PDB file of C-alpha atoms in Angstrom:
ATOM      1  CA  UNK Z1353     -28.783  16.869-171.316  1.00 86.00           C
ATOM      2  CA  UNK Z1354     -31.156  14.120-170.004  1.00 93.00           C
ATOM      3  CA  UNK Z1355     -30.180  14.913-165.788  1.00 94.00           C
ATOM      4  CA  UNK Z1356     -30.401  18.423-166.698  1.00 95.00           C
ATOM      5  CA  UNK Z1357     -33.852  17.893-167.935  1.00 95.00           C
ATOM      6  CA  UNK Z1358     -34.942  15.489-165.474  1.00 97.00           C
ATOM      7  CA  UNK Z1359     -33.564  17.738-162.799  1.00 97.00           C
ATOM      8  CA  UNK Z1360     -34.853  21.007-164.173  1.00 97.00           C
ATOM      9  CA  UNK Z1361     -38.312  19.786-165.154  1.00 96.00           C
ATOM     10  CA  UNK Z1362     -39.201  17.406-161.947  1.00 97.00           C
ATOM     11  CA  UNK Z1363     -38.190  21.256-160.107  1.00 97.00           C
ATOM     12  CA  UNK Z1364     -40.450  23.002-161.528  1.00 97.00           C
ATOM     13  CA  UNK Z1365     -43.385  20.121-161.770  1.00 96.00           C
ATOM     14  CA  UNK Z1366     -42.971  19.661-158.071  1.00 96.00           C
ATOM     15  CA  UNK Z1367     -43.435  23.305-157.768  1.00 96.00           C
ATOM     16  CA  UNK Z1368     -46.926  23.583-159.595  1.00 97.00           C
ATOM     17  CA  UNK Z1369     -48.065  20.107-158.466  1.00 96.00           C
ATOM     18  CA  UNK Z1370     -47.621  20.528-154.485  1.00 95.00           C
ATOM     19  CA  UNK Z1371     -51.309  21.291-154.230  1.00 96.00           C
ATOM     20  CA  UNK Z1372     -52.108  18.149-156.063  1.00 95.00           C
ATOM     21  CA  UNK Z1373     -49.775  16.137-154.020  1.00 95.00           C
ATOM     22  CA  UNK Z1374     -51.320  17.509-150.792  1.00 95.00           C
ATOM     23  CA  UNK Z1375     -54.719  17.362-151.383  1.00 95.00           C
ATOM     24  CA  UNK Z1376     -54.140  13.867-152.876  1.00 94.00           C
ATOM     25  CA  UNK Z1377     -52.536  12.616-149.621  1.00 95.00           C
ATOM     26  CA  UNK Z1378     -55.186  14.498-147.097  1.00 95.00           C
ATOM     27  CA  UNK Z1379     -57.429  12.579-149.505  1.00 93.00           C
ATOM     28  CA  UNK Z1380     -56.100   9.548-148.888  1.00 92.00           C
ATOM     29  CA  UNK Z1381     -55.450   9.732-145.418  1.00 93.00           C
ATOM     30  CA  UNK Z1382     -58.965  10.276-144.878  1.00 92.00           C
ATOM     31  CA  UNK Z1383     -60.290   7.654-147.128  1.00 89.00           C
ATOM     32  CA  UNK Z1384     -57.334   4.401-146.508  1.00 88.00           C
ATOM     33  CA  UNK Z1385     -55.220   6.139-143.663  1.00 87.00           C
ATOM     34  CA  UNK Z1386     -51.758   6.502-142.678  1.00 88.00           C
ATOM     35  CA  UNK Z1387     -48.518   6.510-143.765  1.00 91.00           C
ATOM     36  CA  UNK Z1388     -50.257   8.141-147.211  1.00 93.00           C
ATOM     37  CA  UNK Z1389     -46.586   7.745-148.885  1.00 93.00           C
ATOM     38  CA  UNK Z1390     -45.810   3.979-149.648  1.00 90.00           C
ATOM     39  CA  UNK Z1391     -41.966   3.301-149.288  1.00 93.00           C
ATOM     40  CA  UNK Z1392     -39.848   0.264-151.143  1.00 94.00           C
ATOM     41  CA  UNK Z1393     -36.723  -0.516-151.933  1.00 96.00           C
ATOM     42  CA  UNK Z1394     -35.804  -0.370-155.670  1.00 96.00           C
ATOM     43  CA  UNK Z1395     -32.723  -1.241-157.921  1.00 97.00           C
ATOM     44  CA  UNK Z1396     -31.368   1.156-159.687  1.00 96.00           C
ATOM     45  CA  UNK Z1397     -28.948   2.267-162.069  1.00 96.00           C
ATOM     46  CA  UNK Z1398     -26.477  -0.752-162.208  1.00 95.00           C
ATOM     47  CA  UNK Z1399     -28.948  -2.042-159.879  1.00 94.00           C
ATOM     48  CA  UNK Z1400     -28.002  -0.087-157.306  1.00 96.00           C
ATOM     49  CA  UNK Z1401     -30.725   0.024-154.230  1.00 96.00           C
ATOM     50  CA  UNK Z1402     -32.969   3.404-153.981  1.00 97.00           C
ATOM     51  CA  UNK Z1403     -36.340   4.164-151.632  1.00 97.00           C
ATOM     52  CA  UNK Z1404     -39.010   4.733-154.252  1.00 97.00           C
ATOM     53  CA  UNK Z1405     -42.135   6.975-153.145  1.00 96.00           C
ATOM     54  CA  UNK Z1406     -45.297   6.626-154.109  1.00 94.00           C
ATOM     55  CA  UNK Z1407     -49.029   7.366-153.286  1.00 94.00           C
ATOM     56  CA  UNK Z1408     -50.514   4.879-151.041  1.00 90.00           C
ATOM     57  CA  UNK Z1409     -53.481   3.121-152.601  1.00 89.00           C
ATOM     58  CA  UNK Z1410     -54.209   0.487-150.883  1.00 87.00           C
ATOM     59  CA  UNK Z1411     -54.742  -1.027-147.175  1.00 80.00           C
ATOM     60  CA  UNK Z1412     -52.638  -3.293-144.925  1.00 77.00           C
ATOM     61  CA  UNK Z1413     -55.299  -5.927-144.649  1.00 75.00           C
ATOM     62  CA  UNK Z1414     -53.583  -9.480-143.363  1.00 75.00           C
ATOM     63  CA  UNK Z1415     -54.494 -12.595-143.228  1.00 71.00           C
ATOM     64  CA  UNK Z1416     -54.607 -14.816-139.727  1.00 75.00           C
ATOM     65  CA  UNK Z1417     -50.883 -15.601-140.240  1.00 75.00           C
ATOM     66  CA  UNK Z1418     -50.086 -11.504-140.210  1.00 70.00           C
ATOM     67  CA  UNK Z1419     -49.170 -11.904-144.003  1.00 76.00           C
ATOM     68  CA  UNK Z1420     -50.764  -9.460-146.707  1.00 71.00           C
ATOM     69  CA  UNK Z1421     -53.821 -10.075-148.128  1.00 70.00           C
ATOM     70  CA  UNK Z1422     -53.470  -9.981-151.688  1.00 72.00           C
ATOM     71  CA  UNK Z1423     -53.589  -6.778-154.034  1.00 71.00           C
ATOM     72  CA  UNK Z1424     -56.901  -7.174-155.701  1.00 73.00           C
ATOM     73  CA  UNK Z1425     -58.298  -7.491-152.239  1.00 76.00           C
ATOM     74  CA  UNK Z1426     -56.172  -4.213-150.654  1.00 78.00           C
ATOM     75  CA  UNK Z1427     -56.606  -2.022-153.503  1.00 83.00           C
ATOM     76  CA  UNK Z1428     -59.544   0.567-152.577  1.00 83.00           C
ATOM     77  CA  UNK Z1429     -61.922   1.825-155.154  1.00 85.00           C
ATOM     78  CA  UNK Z1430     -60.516   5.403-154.235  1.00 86.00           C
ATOM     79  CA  UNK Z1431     -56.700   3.982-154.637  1.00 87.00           C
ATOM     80  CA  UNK Z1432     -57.899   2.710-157.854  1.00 87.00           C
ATOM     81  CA  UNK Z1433     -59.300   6.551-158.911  1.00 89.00           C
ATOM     82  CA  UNK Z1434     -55.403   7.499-157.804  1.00 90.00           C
ATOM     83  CA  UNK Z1435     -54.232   4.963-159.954  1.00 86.00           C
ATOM     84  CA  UNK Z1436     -56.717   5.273-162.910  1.00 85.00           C
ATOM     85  CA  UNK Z1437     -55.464   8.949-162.615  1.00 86.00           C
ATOM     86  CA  UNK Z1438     -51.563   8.071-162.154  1.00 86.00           C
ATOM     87  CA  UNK Z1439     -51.453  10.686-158.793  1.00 92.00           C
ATOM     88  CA  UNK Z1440     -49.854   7.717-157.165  1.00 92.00           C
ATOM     89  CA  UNK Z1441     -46.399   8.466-159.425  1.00 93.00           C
ATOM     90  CA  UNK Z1442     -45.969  12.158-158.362  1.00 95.00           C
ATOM     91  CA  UNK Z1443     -43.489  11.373-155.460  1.00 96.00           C
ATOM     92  CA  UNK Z1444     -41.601  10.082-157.952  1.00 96.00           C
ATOM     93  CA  UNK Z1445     -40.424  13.076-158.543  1.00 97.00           C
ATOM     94  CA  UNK Z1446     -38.245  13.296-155.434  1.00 97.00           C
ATOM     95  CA  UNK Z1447     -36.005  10.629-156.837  1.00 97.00           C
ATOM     96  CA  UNK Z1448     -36.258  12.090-160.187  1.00 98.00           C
ATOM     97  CA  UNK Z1449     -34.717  15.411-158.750  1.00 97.00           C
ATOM     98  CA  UNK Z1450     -32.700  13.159-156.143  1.00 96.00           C
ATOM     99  CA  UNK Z1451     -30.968  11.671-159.492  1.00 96.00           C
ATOM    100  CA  UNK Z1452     -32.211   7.904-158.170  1.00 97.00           C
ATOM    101  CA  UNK Z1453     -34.698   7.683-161.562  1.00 97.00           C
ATOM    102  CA  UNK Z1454     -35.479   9.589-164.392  1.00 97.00           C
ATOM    103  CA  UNK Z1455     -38.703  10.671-166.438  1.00 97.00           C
ATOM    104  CA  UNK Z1456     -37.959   8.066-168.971  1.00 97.00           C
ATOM    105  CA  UNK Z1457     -36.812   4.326-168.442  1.00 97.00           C
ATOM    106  CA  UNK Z1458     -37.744   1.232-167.680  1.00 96.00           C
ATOM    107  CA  UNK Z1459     -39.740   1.206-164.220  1.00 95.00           C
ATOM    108  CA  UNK Z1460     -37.864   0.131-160.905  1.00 95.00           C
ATOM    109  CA  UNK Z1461     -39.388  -3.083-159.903  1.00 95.00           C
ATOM    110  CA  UNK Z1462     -38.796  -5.390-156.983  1.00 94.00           C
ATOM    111  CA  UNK Z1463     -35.374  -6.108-155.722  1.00 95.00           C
ATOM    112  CA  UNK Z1464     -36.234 -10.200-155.573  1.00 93.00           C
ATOM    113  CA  UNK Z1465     -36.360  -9.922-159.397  1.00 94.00           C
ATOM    114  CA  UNK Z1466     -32.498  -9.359-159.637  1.00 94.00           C
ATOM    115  CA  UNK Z1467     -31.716 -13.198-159.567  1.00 92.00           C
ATOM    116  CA  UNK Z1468     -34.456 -14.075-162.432  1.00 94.00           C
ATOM    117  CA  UNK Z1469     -33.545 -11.817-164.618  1.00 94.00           C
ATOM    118  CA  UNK Z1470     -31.333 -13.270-168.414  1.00 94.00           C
ATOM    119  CA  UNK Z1471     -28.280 -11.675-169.292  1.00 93.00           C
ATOM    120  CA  UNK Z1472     -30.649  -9.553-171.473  1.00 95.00           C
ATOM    121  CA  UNK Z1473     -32.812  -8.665-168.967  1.00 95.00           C
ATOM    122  CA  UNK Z1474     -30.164  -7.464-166.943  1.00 95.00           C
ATOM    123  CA  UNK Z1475     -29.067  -4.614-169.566  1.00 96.00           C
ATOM    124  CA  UNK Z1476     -32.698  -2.464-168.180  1.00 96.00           C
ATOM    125  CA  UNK Z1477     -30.189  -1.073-165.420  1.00 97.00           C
ATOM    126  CA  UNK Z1478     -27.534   0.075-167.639  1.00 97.00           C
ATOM    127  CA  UNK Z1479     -29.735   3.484-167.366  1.00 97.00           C
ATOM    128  CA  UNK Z1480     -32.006   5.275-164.279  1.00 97.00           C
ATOM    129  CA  UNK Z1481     -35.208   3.687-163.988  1.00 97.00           C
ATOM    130  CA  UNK Z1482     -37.632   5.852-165.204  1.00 97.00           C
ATOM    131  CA  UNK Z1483     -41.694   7.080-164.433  1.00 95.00           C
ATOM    132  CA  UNK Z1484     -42.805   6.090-167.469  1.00 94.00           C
ATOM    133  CA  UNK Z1485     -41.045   4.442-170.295  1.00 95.00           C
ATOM    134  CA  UNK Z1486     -41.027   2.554-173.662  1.00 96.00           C
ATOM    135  CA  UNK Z1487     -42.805  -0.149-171.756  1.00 94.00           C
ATOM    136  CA  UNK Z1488     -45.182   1.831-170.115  1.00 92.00           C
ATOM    137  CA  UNK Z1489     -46.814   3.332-173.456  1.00 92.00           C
ATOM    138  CA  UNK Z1490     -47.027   0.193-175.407  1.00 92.00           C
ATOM    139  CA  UNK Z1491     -49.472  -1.810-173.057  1.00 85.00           C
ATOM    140  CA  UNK Z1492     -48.380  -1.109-169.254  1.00 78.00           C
ATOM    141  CA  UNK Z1493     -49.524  -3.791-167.242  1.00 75.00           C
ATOM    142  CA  UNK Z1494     -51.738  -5.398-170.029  1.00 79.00           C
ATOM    143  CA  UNK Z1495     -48.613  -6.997-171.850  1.00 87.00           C
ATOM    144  CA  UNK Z1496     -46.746 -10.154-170.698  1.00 88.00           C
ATOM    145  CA  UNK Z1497     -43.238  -9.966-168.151  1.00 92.00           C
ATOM    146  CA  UNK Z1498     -41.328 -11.179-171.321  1.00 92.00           C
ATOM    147  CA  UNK Z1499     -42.559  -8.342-173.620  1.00 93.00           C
ATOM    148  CA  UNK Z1500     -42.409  -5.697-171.061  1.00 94.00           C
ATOM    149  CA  UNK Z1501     -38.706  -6.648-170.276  1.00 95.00           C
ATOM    150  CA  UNK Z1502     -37.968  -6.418-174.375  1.00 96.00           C
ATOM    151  CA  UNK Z1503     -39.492  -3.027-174.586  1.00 96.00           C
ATOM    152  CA  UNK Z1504     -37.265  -2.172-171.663  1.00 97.00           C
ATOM    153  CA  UNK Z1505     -33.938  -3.532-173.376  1.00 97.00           C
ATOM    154  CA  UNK Z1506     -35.284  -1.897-176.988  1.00 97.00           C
ATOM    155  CA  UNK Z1507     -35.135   1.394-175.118  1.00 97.00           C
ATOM    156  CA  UNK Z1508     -31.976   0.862-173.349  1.00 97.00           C
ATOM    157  CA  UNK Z1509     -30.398   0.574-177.198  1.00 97.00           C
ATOM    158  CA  UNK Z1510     -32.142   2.662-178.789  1.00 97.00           C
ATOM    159  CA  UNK Z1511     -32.226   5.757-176.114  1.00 95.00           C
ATOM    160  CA  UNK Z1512     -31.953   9.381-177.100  1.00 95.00           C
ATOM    161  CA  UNK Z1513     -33.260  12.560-176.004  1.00 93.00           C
ATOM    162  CA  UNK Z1514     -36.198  12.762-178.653  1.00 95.00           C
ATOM    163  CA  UNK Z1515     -37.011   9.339-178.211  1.00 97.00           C
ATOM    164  CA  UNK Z1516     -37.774  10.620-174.119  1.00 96.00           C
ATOM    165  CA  UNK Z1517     -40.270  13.654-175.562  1.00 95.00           C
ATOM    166  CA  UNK Z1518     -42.066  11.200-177.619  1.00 96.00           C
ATOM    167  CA  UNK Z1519     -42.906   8.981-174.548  1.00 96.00           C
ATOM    168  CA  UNK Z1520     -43.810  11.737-172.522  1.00 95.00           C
ATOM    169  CA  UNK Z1521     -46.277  12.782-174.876  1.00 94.00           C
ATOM    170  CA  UNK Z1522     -47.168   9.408-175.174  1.00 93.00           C
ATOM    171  CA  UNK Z1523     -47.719   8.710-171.467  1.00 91.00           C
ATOM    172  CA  UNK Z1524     -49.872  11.897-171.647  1.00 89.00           C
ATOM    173  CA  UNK Z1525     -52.501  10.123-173.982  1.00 87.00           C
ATOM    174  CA  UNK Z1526     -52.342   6.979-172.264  1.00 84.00           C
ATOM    175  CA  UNK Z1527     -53.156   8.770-168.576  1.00 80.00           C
ATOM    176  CA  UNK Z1528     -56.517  10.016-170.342  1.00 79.00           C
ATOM    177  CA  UNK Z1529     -57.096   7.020-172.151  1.00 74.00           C
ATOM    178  CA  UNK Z1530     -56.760   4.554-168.886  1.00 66.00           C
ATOM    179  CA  UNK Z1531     -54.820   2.071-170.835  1.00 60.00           C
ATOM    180  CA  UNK Z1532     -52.926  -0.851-169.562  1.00 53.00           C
ATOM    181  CA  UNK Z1533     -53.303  -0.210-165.747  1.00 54.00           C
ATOM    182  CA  UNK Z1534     -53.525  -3.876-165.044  1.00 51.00           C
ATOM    183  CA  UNK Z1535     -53.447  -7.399-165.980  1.00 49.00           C
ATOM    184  CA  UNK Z1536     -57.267  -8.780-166.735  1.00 48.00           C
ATOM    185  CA  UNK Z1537     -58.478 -10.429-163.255  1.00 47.00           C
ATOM    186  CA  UNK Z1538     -55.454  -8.386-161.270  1.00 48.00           C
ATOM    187  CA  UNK Z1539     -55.069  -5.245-159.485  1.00 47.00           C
ATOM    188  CA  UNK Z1540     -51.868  -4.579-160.816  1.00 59.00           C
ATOM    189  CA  UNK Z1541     -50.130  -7.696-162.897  1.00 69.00           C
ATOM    190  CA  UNK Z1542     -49.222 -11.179-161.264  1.00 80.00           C
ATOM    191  CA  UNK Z1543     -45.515 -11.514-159.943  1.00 84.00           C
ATOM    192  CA  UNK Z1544     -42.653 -12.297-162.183  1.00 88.00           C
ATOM    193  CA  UNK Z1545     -41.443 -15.626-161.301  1.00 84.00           C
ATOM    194  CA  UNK Z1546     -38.310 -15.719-164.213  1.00 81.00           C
ATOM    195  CA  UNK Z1547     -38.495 -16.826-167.815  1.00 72.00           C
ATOM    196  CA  UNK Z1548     -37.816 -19.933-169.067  1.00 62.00           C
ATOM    197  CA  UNK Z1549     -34.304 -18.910-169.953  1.00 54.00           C
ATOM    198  CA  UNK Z1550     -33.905 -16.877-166.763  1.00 50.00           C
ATOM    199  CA  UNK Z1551     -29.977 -17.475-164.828  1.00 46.00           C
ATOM    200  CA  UNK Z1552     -31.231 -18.350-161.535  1.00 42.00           C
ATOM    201  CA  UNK Z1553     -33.048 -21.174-163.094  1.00 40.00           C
TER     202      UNK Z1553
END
């Protein structure tokens, strides 16, 4: 039931959001430039590797050493509207309708974190990554690597399909609310660097 939803739905919200989409990325080309769709590699489901797509929002700026400035530095005040607004997800939904995430689970983060991550940590891709999850809609960004991660195993156990609608209607309130987007003093939220109990440590 939940690919049949995820691949139904992301259809038909692909569908009535194309206009969004495009004027979001002519936006953004005008205002930050090109490529407007920011490409990574992701682990997955059993952390297999996936492309994730996503809104640019912010600028290759480098420093002398051709290395990337950081974030809070990057980060536009237009990519932050995108962000504020969550446009910069609604690629996403090409891998939701590819079958490489899902509405609901805990978000795809950065390959490196693989080797940091417990034995517990690890069980977050026994299911798709999702756009928004358990995670997401109790504190985003604003809570700490080790409580995000928990919220990500809590939903891995306790999944079902009900448990999904509620944090979609969840995710609505928190969109309009702006809550969580970052860490305080960072664009985003500083890098995960393993917990204390973490197996590559």
């Amino acid at each position: 039931m939940k690919r049949f939803f995820d691949f139904v739905v992301s259809l038909i919200a692909l569908t009535l959001l194309s206009p969004v989409i495009f004027i979001s990325a002519l936006l953004i080309w005008i205002k930050i430039g090109s490529p407007v769709i920011f490409k990574q590699k992701r682990p997955g489901l059993k952390g297999d590797s996936f492309y994730v797509y996503k809104l640019r929002t912010m600028k290759d700026e480098r420093d002398e050493k051709g290395e990337l400035l950081s974030d809070d530095i990057r980060l536009t005040s237009f990519g932050k509207l995108v962000r504020k607004l969550s446009l910069d997800e609604l690629p996403q939904l090409i891998n939701v309708l590819k079958g490489d995430m899902s509405f609901v689970g805990p978000r795809p983060l950065l390959m490196e974190y693989m080797s940091l991550y417990n034995e517990r940590q690890l069980k977050r891709h026994e299911v798709r990554p999702g756009i928004t999850g358990w995670a997401q809609v109790n504190g985003r960004n604003a809570i700490s690597w080790e409580k995000k991660f928990e919220y990500d195993v809590w939903y891995v156990e306790n999944r079902s399909f009900f448990l999904d609608i509620k944090i979609l209607f969840m995710t609505v309130l928190k969109v309009f609310k702006s809550e969580g987007i970052s860490q305080d003093g960072q664009a985003t939220m500083t890098k995960f660097e393993g917990s204390e109990n973490s197996r590559g440590q």
